[in-house]
C-alpha angles and dihedrals in degrees: 000000000000091000090052091051091052091048091052092048091052091050091052092051090046088059095255096117093132089061091051093048091049092049094049092045091052092049091047093051091047091050091049091049089051088050091243090143098168090052091047091050091049090050090048089055090047090050091051090051093049092049090048090052092048094049092048087060093050118110104221099182140009096214095073092227121154103250135173123200124198137192127178145184132189123218114183106312095340127098117206116197130187118198126191118195120205123185126178090001096302132102106254106173146354121212131183126206133189122191142150120274092216088220093299124140110264095254092047092048090050093048090049089051092052093048090049093046094056096059128142090285093055118045116202120257125238090275141005123209115197140147098256128139117250099264092049091046089056092047092050093045090053092048093047093046090053091048095046098039093231137062113297111184120211116201141178097205121199099188140026134028095321090054089050089051090051090048089052089055089050092050091049090050093050092049094047092045092049091049090050091050091049091050090048092051091046091051091049091049090049091051091049091051092056 
């Protein structure tokens, strides 16, 4: 198993990450089909770690701006947010948040989260990319500009590197949300089997 891990690591650093991801996904599906749930869970964690490593190496912009990208989804009364942090053109960190919507519409709950996130302790970056409608984009840009003391654009890009960065945040959110749902279902199944 150690030898296989080393082989996978070498493939990632040789730029063959897609091959590694495909291999791990196939092994994970086979383990799940064979009801080897612990093995499948271990492979899922390995897959998450490989994807995290790959994305940390991704250049998300060539302008070296400090940029945060957000994606969100609402389930019931819960807001799930994925944040990607890029500094000097490279992905630096990915952070997930879960919080109540307090009965707000999804866009309003998300906007409230963003305003709360960028408090005195956290100054806004050079730019924020987020899936917000035009009027909310303008409100957030005004708020962030006031907080930062200089113009802080907020965009919902449809093309180019910033759109790819936003799509990466969305993919991370979907993966984290799916993993959460799987853990929740597994816990419920375990409780039923008691």
